[in-house]
Amino acid sequence: LWCLLTRREPYDEYEDLETFRNDICRRHVRPPIPNDCVPSLRSLIERCWDPVPNNRPSFEQIIRELDYIIIDYSIFDYIGRKLWVENFLSLEKVSWNDFLFALQNEIESIVALPTSGLTPEIIH
């Protein structure tokens, strides 16, 4: 996952096998995760690196979480992410009509403010 995120080879700074083995296996040194990594992907990568193998997520868990992570990277708007997760998560294709129906339902569920202007009652 780290390689996919960074498009880099991990641990390329190591030239000595003994130092590499000691740092990775004993000291649990890991490559730095970029600061702009979304929290959901950062968490998954860190859990995959857990020094105790039984604490690491299964491949089934990883795949399930990647569905959400793809949405986090693809849809920047919170309401858009929510709409997609609630209606289309894990689908390979979504018809235009299904998308429009879900979008219309989301829009209709939002409470509209009066057009006459803001009043203290509306704000509180």
mmCIF file of N, CA and C in Angstrom:
data_model
loop_
_atom_site.group_PDB
_atom_site.id
_atom_site.type_symbol
_atom_site.label_atom_id
_atom_site.label_comp_id
_atom_site.label_asym_id
_atom_site.label_seq_id
_atom_site.Cartn_x
_atom_site.Cartn_y
_atom_site.Cartn_z
ATOM 1 N N LEU A 1 0.825 -1.200 0.000
ATOM 2 C CA LEU A 1 0.000 0.000 0.000
ATOM 3 C C LEU A 1 0.864 1.256 0.000
ATOM 4 N N TRP A 2 1.952 1.218 0.776
ATOM 5 C CA TRP A 2 2.849 2.373 0.826
ATOM 6 C C TRP A 2 3.442 2.636 -0.554
ATOM 7 N N CYS A 3 3.829 1.580 -1.253
ATOM 8 C CA CYS A 3 4.413 1.726 -2.597
ATOM 9 C C CYS A 3 3.399 2.321 -3.575
ATOM 10 N N LEU A 4 2.151 1.879 -3.486
ATOM 11 C CA LEU A 4 1.109 2.425 -4.363
ATOM 12 C C LEU A 4 0.874 3.905 -4.076
ATOM 13 N N LEU A 5 0.901 4.259 -2.812
ATOM 14 C CA LEU A 5 0.682 5.641 -2.418
ATOM 15 C C LEU A 5 1.813 6.554 -2.878
ATOM 16 N N THR A 6 3.045 6.118 -2.650
ATOM 17 C CA THR A 6 4.196 6.998 -2.891
ATOM 18 C C THR A 6 4.831 6.818 -4.266
ATOM 19 N N ARG A 7 4.550 5.670 -4.904
ATOM 20 C CA ARG A 7 5.188 5.322 -6.192
ATOM 21 C C ARG A 7 6.709 5.278 -6.048
ATOM 22 N N ARG A 8 7.139 4.777 -4.890
ATOM 23 C CA ARG A 8 8.571 4.666 -4.603
ATOM 24 C C ARG A 8 8.883 3.267 -4.090
ATOM 25 N N GLU A 9 10.141 2.921 -4.168
ATOM 26 C CA GLU A 9 10.630 1.666 -3.611
ATOM 27 C C GLU A 9 10.971 1.905 -2.133
ATOM 28 N N PRO A 10 10.430 1.099 -1.215
ATOM 29 C CA PRO A 10 10.755 1.329 0.197
ATOM 30 C C PRO A 10 12.175 0.878 0.533
ATOM 31 N N TYR A 11 12.739 1.509 1.499
ATOM 32 C CA TYR A 11 14.035 1.118 2.056
ATOM 33 C C TYR A 11 15.185 1.200 1.066
ATOM 34 N N ASP A 12 15.108 2.039 0.083
ATOM 35 C CA ASP A 12 16.190 2.133 -0.896
ATOM 36 C C ASP A 12 17.450 2.786 -0.326
ATOM 37 N N GLU A 13 17.350 3.307 0.896
ATOM 38 C CA GLU A 13 18.521 3.920 1.525
ATOM 39 C C GLU A 13 19.460 2.870 2.132
ATOM 40 N N TYR A 14 19.005 1.629 2.247
ATOM 41 C CA TYR A 14 19.831 0.586 2.859
ATOM 42 C C TYR A 14 20.751 -0.069 1.830
ATOM 43 N N GLU A 15 22.001 -0.212 2.223
ATOM 44 C CA GLU A 15 22.971 -0.918 1.391
ATOM 45 C C GLU A 15 23.500 -2.161 2.097
ATOM 46 N N ASP A 16 23.386 -2.194 3.416
ATOM 47 C CA ASP A 16 23.911 -3.286 4.223
ATOM 48 C C ASP A 16 22.748 -4.160 4.703
ATOM 49 N N LEU A 17 22.784 -5.453 4.395
ATOM 50 C CA LEU A 17 21.705 -6.366 4.748
ATOM 51 C C LEU A 17 21.513 -6.481 6.258
ATOM 52 N N GLU A 18 22.576 -6.534 7.008
ATOM 53 C CA GLU A 18 22.476 -6.686 8.457
ATOM 54 C C GLU A 18 21.787 -5.467 9.098
ATOM 55 N N THR A 19 22.139 -4.284 8.656
ATOM 56 C CA THR A 19 21.495 -3.061 9.154
ATOM 57 C C THR A 19 20.020 -3.055 8.766
ATOM 58 N N PHE A 20 19.755 -3.425 7.546
ATOM 59 C CA PHE A 20 18.374 -3.493 7.060
ATOM 60 C C PHE A 20 17.560 -4.454 7.920
ATOM 61 N N ARG A 21 18.041 -5.645 8.101
ATOM 62 C CA ARG A 21 17.329 -6.665 8.874
ATOM 63 C C ARG A 21 17.102 -6.197 10.317
ATOM 64 N N ASN A 22 18.087 -5.619 10.928
ATOM 65 C CA ASN A 22 17.966 -5.128 12.299
ATOM 66 C C ASN A 22 16.923 -4.008 12.396
ATOM 67 N N ASP A 23 16.999 -3.058 11.482
ATOM 68 C CA ASP A 23 16.056 -1.928 11.524
ATOM 69 C C ASP A 23 14.616 -2.374 11.278
ATOM 70 N N ILE A 24 14.417 -3.244 10.319
ATOM 71 C CA ILE A 24 13.051 -3.645 9.958
ATOM 72 C C ILE A 24 12.483 -4.648 10.954
ATOM 73 N N CYS A 25 13.258 -5.680 11.269
ATOM 74 C CA CYS A 25 12.738 -6.771 12.102
ATOM 75 C C CYS A 25 12.778 -6.493 13.598
ATOM 76 N N ARG A 26 13.785 -5.797 14.037
ATOM 77 C CA ARG A 26 13.923 -5.574 15.485
ATOM 78 C C ARG A 26 13.452 -4.190 15.913
ATOM 79 N N ARG A 27 13.819 -3.189 15.155
ATOM 80 C CA ARG A 27 13.469 -1.811 15.530
ATOM 81 C C ARG A 27 12.146 -1.371 14.898
ATOM 82 N N HIS A 28 11.629 -2.156 13.976
ATOM 83 C CA HIS A 28 10.342 -1.889 13.308
ATOM 84 C C HIS A 28 10.325 -0.544 12.575
ATOM 85 N N VAL A 29 11.437 -0.227 11.942
ATOM 86 C CA VAL A 29 11.527 0.996 11.149
ATOM 87 C C VAL A 29 10.629 0.834 9.919
ATOM 88 N N ARG A 30 9.860 1.862 9.635
ATOM 89 C CA ARG A 30 8.984 1.851 8.458
ATOM 90 C C ARG A 30 9.217 3.130 7.674
ATOM 91 N N PRO A 31 8.942 3.093 6.370
ATOM 92 C CA PRO A 31 9.104 4.319 5.589
ATOM 93 C C PRO A 31 8.079 5.370 6.018
ATOM 94 N N PRO A 32 8.409 6.632 5.853
ATOM 95 C CA PRO A 32 7.462 7.683 6.268
ATOM 96 C C PRO A 32 6.231 7.727 5.366
ATOM 97 N N ILE A 33 5.097 7.889 5.990
ATOM 98 C CA ILE A 33 3.847 8.047 5.246
ATOM 99 C C ILE A 33 3.691 9.532 4.946
ATOM 100 N N PRO A 34 3.433 9.897 3.686
ATOM 101 C CA PRO A 34 3.315 11.324 3.343
ATOM 102 C C PRO A 34 2.249 12.035 4.177
ATOM 103 N N ASN A 35 2.491 13.293 4.473
ATOM 104 C CA ASN A 35 1.564 14.093 5.284
ATOM 105 C C ASN A 35 0.196 14.258 4.645
ATOM 106 N N ASP A 36 0.136 14.225 3.310
ATOM 107 C CA ASP A 36 -1.145 14.446 2.641
ATOM 108 C C ASP A 36 -1.952 13.156 2.455
ATOM 109 N N CYS A 37 -1.523 12.081 3.076
ATOM 110 C CA CYS A 37 -2.244 10.808 3.018
ATOM 111 C C CYS A 37 -3.540 10.941 3.812
ATOM 112 N N VAL A 38 -4.652 10.472 3.237
ATOM 113 C CA VAL A 38 -5.918 10.554 3.973
ATOM 114 C C VAL A 38 -5.828 9.668 5.215
ATOM 115 N N PRO A 39 -6.474 10.078 6.312
ATOM 116 C CA PRO A 39 -6.370 9.332 7.572
ATOM 117 C C PRO A 39 -6.765 7.854 7.458
ATOM 118 N N SER A 40 -7.761 7.546 6.649
ATOM 119 C CA SER A 40 -8.198 6.148 6.541
ATOM 120 C C SER A 40 -7.107 5.272 5.934
ATOM 121 N N LEU A 41 -6.385 5.774 4.931
ATOM 122 C CA LEU A 41 -5.300 5.000 4.329
ATOM 123 C C LEU A 41 -4.103 4.934 5.275
ATOM 124 N N ARG A 42 -3.794 6.028 5.930
ATOM 125 C CA ARG A 42 -2.694 6.040 6.906
ATOM 126 C C ARG A 42 -2.932 4.967 7.975
ATOM 127 N N SER A 43 -4.130 4.918 8.502
ATOM 128 C CA SER A 43 -4.466 3.945 9.535
ATOM 129 C C SER A 43 -4.301 2.518 9.022
ATOM 130 N N LEU A 44 -4.768 2.258 7.819
ATOM 131 C CA LEU A 44 -4.655 0.915 7.249
ATOM 132 C C LEU A 44 -3.198 0.507 7.055
ATOM 133 N N ILE A 45 -2.399 1.401 6.505
ATOM 134 C CA ILE A 45 -0.972 1.109 6.308
ATOM 135 C C ILE A 45 -0.310 0.808 7.647
ATOM 136 N N GLU A 46 -0.562 1.635 8.639
ATOM 137 C CA GLU A 46 0.064 1.439 9.950
ATOM 138 C C GLU A 46 -0.371 0.119 10.586
ATOM 139 N N ARG A 47 -1.640 -0.248 10.415
ATOM 140 C CA ARG A 47 -2.096 -1.524 10.963
ATOM 141 C C ARG A 47 -1.483 -2.712 10.222
ATOM 142 N N CYS A 48 -1.235 -2.562 8.924
ATOM 143 C CA CYS A 48 -0.563 -3.620 8.154
ATOM 144 C C CYS A 48 0.884 -3.793 8.603
ATOM 145 N N TRP A 49 1.465 -2.768 9.157
ATOM 146 C CA TRP A 49 2.845 -2.813 9.628
ATOM 147 C C TRP A 49 2.960 -3.231 11.093
ATOM 148 N N ASP A 50 1.875 -3.587 11.726
ATOM 149 C CA ASP A 50 1.934 -3.946 13.145
ATOM 150 C C ASP A 50 2.976 -5.049 13.349
ATOM 151 N N PRO A 51 3.845 -4.894 14.346
ATOM 152 C CA PRO A 51 4.884 -5.896 14.574
ATOM 153 C C PRO A 51 4.334 -7.284 14.940
ATOM 154 N N VAL A 52 3.110 -7.327 15.456
ATOM 155 C CA VAL A 52 2.488 -8.609 15.810
ATOM 156 C C VAL A 52 1.581 -9.035 14.648
ATOM 157 N N PRO A 53 1.964 -10.074 13.919
ATOM 158 C CA PRO A 53 1.191 -10.478 12.733
ATOM 159 C C PRO A 53 -0.302 -10.691 12.981
ATOM 160 N N ASN A 54 -0.674 -11.215 14.140
ATOM 161 C CA ASN A 54 -2.099 -11.455 14.414
ATOM 162 C C ASN A 54 -2.898 -10.168 14.580
ATOM 163 N N ASN A 55 -2.216 -9.045 14.788
ATOM 164 C CA ASN A 55 -2.901 -7.752 14.908
ATOM 165 C C ASN A 55 -3.149 -7.104 13.550
ATOM 166 N N ARG A 56 -2.533 -7.612 12.512
ATOM 167 C CA ARG A 56 -2.667 -7.021 11.176
ATOM 168 C C ARG A 56 -4.030 -7.382 10.579
ATOM 169 N N PRO A 57 -4.571 -6.510 9.739
ATOM 170 C CA PRO A 57 -5.866 -6.828 9.114
ATOM 171 C C PRO A 57 -5.723 -7.971 8.115
ATOM 172 N N SER A 58 -6.796 -8.711 7.960
ATOM 173 C CA SER A 58 -6.826 -9.786 6.956
ATOM 174 C C SER A 58 -6.974 -9.148 5.568
ATOM 175 N N PHE A 59 -6.734 -9.931 4.534
ATOM 176 C CA PHE A 59 -6.914 -9.398 3.188
ATOM 177 C C PHE A 59 -8.373 -9.024 2.942
ATOM 178 N N GLU A 60 -9.278 -9.764 3.524
ATOM 179 C CA GLU A 60 -10.699 -9.421 3.395
ATOM 180 C C GLU A 60 -10.978 -8.049 4.003
ATOM 181 N N GLN A 61 -10.408 -7.784 5.174
ATOM 182 C CA GLN A 61 -10.578 -6.471 5.815
ATOM 183 C C GLN A 61 -9.929 -5.371 4.971
ATOM 184 N N ILE A 62 -8.758 -5.645 4.434
ATOM 185 C CA ILE A 62 -8.050 -4.656 3.614
ATOM 186 C C ILE A 62 -8.892 -4.286 2.402
ATOM 187 N N ILE A 63 -9.412 -5.280 1.703
ATOM 188 C CA ILE A 63 -10.230 -5.023 0.507
ATOM 189 C C ILE A 63 -11.470 -4.214 0.872
ATOM 190 N N ARG A 64 -12.118 -4.594 1.973
ATOM 191 C CA ARG A 64 -13.325 -3.871 2.401
ATOM 192 C C ARG A 64 -12.993 -2.406 2.705
ATOM 193 N N GLU A 65 -11.880 -2.161 3.403
ATOM 194 C CA GLU A 65 -11.494 -0.789 3.736
ATOM 195 C C GLU A 65 -11.058 -0.005 2.504
ATOM 196 N N LEU A 66 -10.460 -0.677 1.541
ATOM 197 C CA LEU A 66 -10.026 0.024 0.326
ATOM 198 C C LEU A 66 -11.209 0.615 -0.435
ATOM 199 N N ASP A 67 -12.380 -0.023 -0.358
ATOM 200 C CA ASP A 67 -13.577 0.557 -0.984
ATOM 201 C C ASP A 67 -13.842 1.956 -0.440
ATOM 202 N N TYR A 68 -13.730 2.115 0.865
ATOM 203 C CA TYR A 68 -13.948 3.424 1.494
ATOM 204 C C TYR A 68 -12.804 4.389 1.188
ATOM 205 N N ILE A 69 -11.589 3.879 1.187
ATOM 206 C CA ILE A 69 -10.425 4.731 0.934
ATOM 207 C C ILE A 69 -10.462 5.290 -0.480
ATOM 208 N N ILE A 70 -10.877 4.486 -1.433
ATOM 209 C CA ILE A 70 -11.002 4.964 -2.816
ATOM 210 C C ILE A 70 -11.990 6.131 -2.871
ATOM 211 N N ILE A 71 -13.068 6.026 -2.134
ATOM 212 C CA ILE A 71 -14.049 7.121 -2.088
ATOM 213 C C ILE A 71 -13.437 8.353 -1.426
ATOM 214 N N ASP A 72 -12.681 8.153 -0.345
ATOM 215 C CA ASP A 72 -12.021 9.289 0.318
ATOM 216 C C ASP A 72 -11.101 10.035 -0.642
ATOM 217 N N TYR A 73 -10.416 9.312 -1.504
ATOM 218 C CA TYR A 73 -9.501 9.954 -2.454
ATOM 219 C C TYR A 73 -10.219 10.524 -3.680
ATOM 220 N N SER A 74 -11.379 9.968 -4.004
ATOM 221 C CA SER A 74 -12.059 10.359 -5.249
ATOM 222 C C SER A 74 -13.074 11.476 -5.077
ATOM 223 N N ILE A 75 -13.727 11.521 -3.929
ATOM 224 C CA ILE A 75 -14.814 12.473 -3.711
ATOM 225 C C ILE A 75 -14.443 13.350 -2.519
ATOM 226 N N PHE A 76 -14.182 14.606 -2.766
ATOM 227 C CA PHE A 76 -13.701 15.501 -1.718
ATOM 228 C C PHE A 76 -14.814 16.054 -0.841
ATOM 229 N N ASP A 77 -16.016 16.101 -1.357
ATOM 230 C CA ASP A 77 -17.153 16.656 -0.639
ATOM 231 C C ASP A 77 -17.746 15.618 0.314
ATOM 232 N N TYR A 78 -17.960 15.999 1.577
ATOM 233 C CA TYR A 78 -18.490 15.068 2.572
ATOM 234 C C TYR A 78 -19.840 14.489 2.143
ATOM 235 N N ILE A 79 -20.752 15.339 1.691
ATOM 236 C CA ILE A 79 -22.083 14.858 1.299
ATOM 237 C C ILE A 79 -21.968 13.923 0.095
ATOM 238 N N GLY A 80 -21.063 14.222 -0.819
ATOM 239 C CA GLY A 80 -20.845 13.346 -1.972
ATOM 240 C C GLY A 80 -20.337 11.975 -1.547
ATOM 241 N N ARG A 81 -19.385 11.958 -0.591
ATOM 242 C CA ARG A 81 -18.870 10.675 -0.086
ATOM 243 C C ARG A 81 -19.978 9.891 0.603
ATOM 244 N N LYS A 82 -20.757 10.591 1.415
ATOM 245 C CA LYS A 82 -21.865 9.951 2.130
ATOM 246 C C LYS A 82 -22.867 9.364 1.138
ATOM 247 N N LEU A 83 -23.221 10.120 0.120
ATOM 248 C CA LEU A 83 -24.155 9.664 -0.908
ATOM 249 C C LEU A 83 -23.627 8.396 -1.567
ATOM 250 N N TRP A 84 -22.357 8.397 -1.916
ATOM 251 C CA TRP A 84 -21.784 7.249 -2.628
ATOM 252 C C TRP A 84 -21.727 6.011 -1.720
ATOM 253 N N VAL A 85 -21.295 6.196 -0.483
ATOM 254 C CA VAL A 85 -21.189 5.063 0.443
ATOM 255 C C VAL A 85 -22.565 4.461 0.708
ATOM 256 N N GLU A 86 -23.553 5.299 0.938
ATOM 257 C CA GLU A 86 -24.888 4.807 1.273
ATOM 258 C C GLU A 86 -25.596 4.139 0.101
ATOM 259 N N ASN A 87 -25.214 4.483 -1.137
ATOM 260 C CA ASN A 87 -25.966 3.985 -2.287
ATOM 261 C C ASN A 87 -25.186 3.085 -3.237
ATOM 262 N N PHE A 88 -23.866 3.273 -3.329
ATOM 263 C CA PHE A 88 -23.147 2.603 -4.411
ATOM 264 C C PHE A 88 -21.861 1.894 -3.993
ATOM 265 N N LEU A 89 -21.575 1.801 -2.715
ATOM 266 C CA LEU A 89 -20.336 1.192 -2.252
ATOM 267 C C LEU A 89 -20.181 -0.220 -2.817
ATOM 268 N N SER A 90 -19.025 -0.505 -3.357
ATOM 269 C CA SER A 90 -18.641 -1.822 -3.897
ATOM 270 C C SER A 90 -19.303 -2.177 -5.224
ATOM 271 N N LEU A 91 -20.074 -1.277 -5.784
ATOM 272 C CA LEU A 91 -20.647 -1.556 -7.106
ATOM 273 C C LEU A 91 -19.630 -1.242 -8.188
ATOM 274 N N GLU A 92 -19.587 -2.088 -9.222
ATOM 275 C CA GLU A 92 -18.662 -1.840 -10.317
ATOM 276 C C GLU A 92 -19.205 -0.816 -11.296
ATOM 277 N N LYS A 93 -20.529 -0.787 -11.452
ATOM 278 C CA LYS A 93 -21.162 0.169 -12.360
ATOM 279 C C LYS A 93 -22.382 0.765 -11.690
ATOM 280 N N VAL A 94 -22.640 2.025 -12.010
ATOM 281 C CA VAL A 94 -23.830 2.710 -11.510
ATOM 282 C C VAL A 94 -24.482 3.390 -12.701
ATOM 283 N N SER A 95 -25.753 3.095 -12.896
ATOM 284 C CA SER A 95 -26.437 3.729 -14.029
ATOM 285 C C SER A 95 -26.691 5.203 -13.716
ATOM 286 N N TRP A 96 -26.799 5.977 -14.759
ATOM 287 C CA TRP A 96 -27.074 7.395 -14.605
ATOM 288 C C TRP A 96 -28.396 7.603 -13.878
ATOM 289 N N ASN A 97 -29.405 6.805 -14.208
ATOM 290 C CA ASN A 97 -30.715 6.933 -13.558
ATOM 291 C C ASN A 97 -30.624 6.626 -12.064
ATOM 292 N N ASP A 98 -29.856 5.591 -11.696
ATOM 293 C CA ASP A 98 -29.692 5.272 -10.268
ATOM 294 C C ASP A 98 -28.983 6.405 -9.540
ATOM 295 N N PHE A 99 -27.972 6.979 -10.181
ATOM 296 C CA PHE A 99 -27.254 8.092 -9.571
ATOM 297 C C PHE A 99 -28.184 9.289 -9.378
ATOM 298 N N LEU A 100 -28.932 9.631 -10.418
ATOM 299 C CA LEU A 100 -29.850 10.772 -10.321
ATOM 300 C C LEU A 100 -30.909 10.549 -9.245
ATOM 301 N N PHE A 101 -31.411 9.330 -9.134
ATOM 302 C CA PHE A 101 -32.408 9.016 -8.117
ATOM 303 C C PHE A 101 -31.820 9.216 -6.720
ATOM 304 N N ALA A 102 -30.606 8.703 -6.490
ATOM 305 C CA ALA A 102 -29.957 8.858 -5.184
ATOM 306 C C ALA A 102 -29.659 10.322 -4.889
ATOM 307 N N LEU A 103 -29.184 11.050 -5.898
ATOM 308 C CA LEU A 103 -28.893 12.475 -5.718
ATOM 309 C C LEU A 103 -30.160 13.256 -5.404
ATOM 310 N N GLN A 104 -31.231 12.975 -6.112
ATOM 311 C CA GLN A 104 -32.495 13.657 -5.859
ATOM 312 C C GLN A 104 -32.983 13.373 -4.436
ATOM 313 N N ASN A 105 -32.885 12.133 -3.993
ATOM 314 C CA ASN A 105 -33.296 11.801 -2.620
ATOM 315 C C ASN A 105 -32.442 12.541 -1.595
ATOM 316 N N GLU A 106 -31.143 12.646 -1.869
ATOM 317 C CA GLU A 106 -30.251 13.366 -0.950
ATOM 318 C C GLU A 106 -30.619 14.837 -0.893
ATOM 319 N N ILE A 107 -30.868 15.438 -2.037
ATOM 320 C CA ILE A 107 -31.233 16.859 -2.093
ATOM 321 C C ILE A 107 -32.562 17.097 -1.378
ATOM 322 N N GLU A 108 -33.518 16.208 -1.581
ATOM 323 C CA GLU A 108 -34.830 16.369 -0.949
ATOM 324 C C GLU A 108 -34.762 16.180 0.566
ATOM 325 N N SER A 109 -33.756 15.452 1.038
ATOM 326 C CA SER A 109 -33.648 15.231 2.478
ATOM 327 C C SER A 109 -33.043 16.426 3.206
ATOM 328 N N ILE A 110 -32.454 17.339 2.461
ATOM 329 C CA ILE A 110 -31.861 18.530 3.062
ATOM 330 C C ILE A 110 -32.972 19.525 3.353
ATOM 331 N N VAL A 111 -32.979 20.075 4.558
ATOM 332 C CA VAL A 111 -33.996 21.051 4.943
ATOM 333 C C VAL A 111 -33.620 22.392 4.324
ATOM 334 N N ALA A 112 -34.509 22.933 3.535
ATOM 335 C CA ALA A 112 -34.249 24.212 2.882
ATOM 336 C C ALA A 112 -34.529 25.374 3.836
ATOM 337 N N LEU A 113 -33.678 26.382 3.777
ATOM 338 C CA LEU A 113 -33.901 27.592 4.559
ATOM 339 C C LEU A 113 -34.867 28.507 3.821
ATOM 340 N N PRO A 114 -35.628 29.299 4.550
ATOM 341 C CA PRO A 114 -36.528 30.255 3.896
ATOM 342 C C PRO A 114 -35.724 31.249 3.053
ATOM 343 N N THR A 115 -36.302 31.681 1.978
ATOM 344 C CA THR A 115 -35.622 32.619 1.085
ATOM 345 C C THR A 115 -35.752 34.058 1.548
ATOM 346 N N SER A 116 -36.533 34.310 2.609
ATOM 347 C CA SER A 116 -36.768 35.681 3.051
ATOM 348 C C SER A 116 -35.595 36.271 3.830
ATOM 349 N N GLY A 117 -34.605 35.488 4.148
ATOM 350 C CA GLY A 117 -33.463 36.009 4.884
ATOM 351 C C GLY A 117 -33.292 35.294 6.212
ATOM 352 N N LEU A 118 -32.149 35.508 6.808
ATOM 353 C CA LEU A 118 -31.857 34.849 8.084
ATOM 354 C C LEU A 118 -32.460 35.643 9.243
ATOM 355 N N THR A 119 -33.012 34.909 10.188
ATOM 356 C CA THR A 119 -33.538 35.519 11.401
ATOM 357 C C THR A 119 -32.870 34.800 12.586
ATOM 358 N N PRO A 120 -32.915 35.404 13.765
ATOM 359 C CA PRO A 120 -32.316 34.725 14.933
ATOM 360 C C PRO A 120 -32.903 33.330 15.167
ATOM 361 N N GLU A 121 -34.187 33.119 14.866
ATOM 362 C CA GLU A 121 -34.804 31.814 15.056
ATOM 363 C C GLU A 121 -34.194 30.769 14.138
ATOM 364 N N ILE A 122 -33.862 31.141 12.929
ATOM 365 C CA ILE A 122 -33.275 30.204 11.965
ATOM 366 C C ILE A 122 -31.845 29.880 12.358
ATOM 367 N N ILE A 123 -31.111 30.875 12.803
ATOM 368 C CA ILE A 123 -29.696 30.674 13.142
ATOM 369 C C ILE A 123 -29.558 29.789 14.349
ATOM 370 N N HIS A 124 -30.429 29.924 15.344
ATOM 371 C CA HIS A 124 -30.339 29.118 16.573
ATOM 372 C C HIS A 124 -31.238 27.986 16.403
#
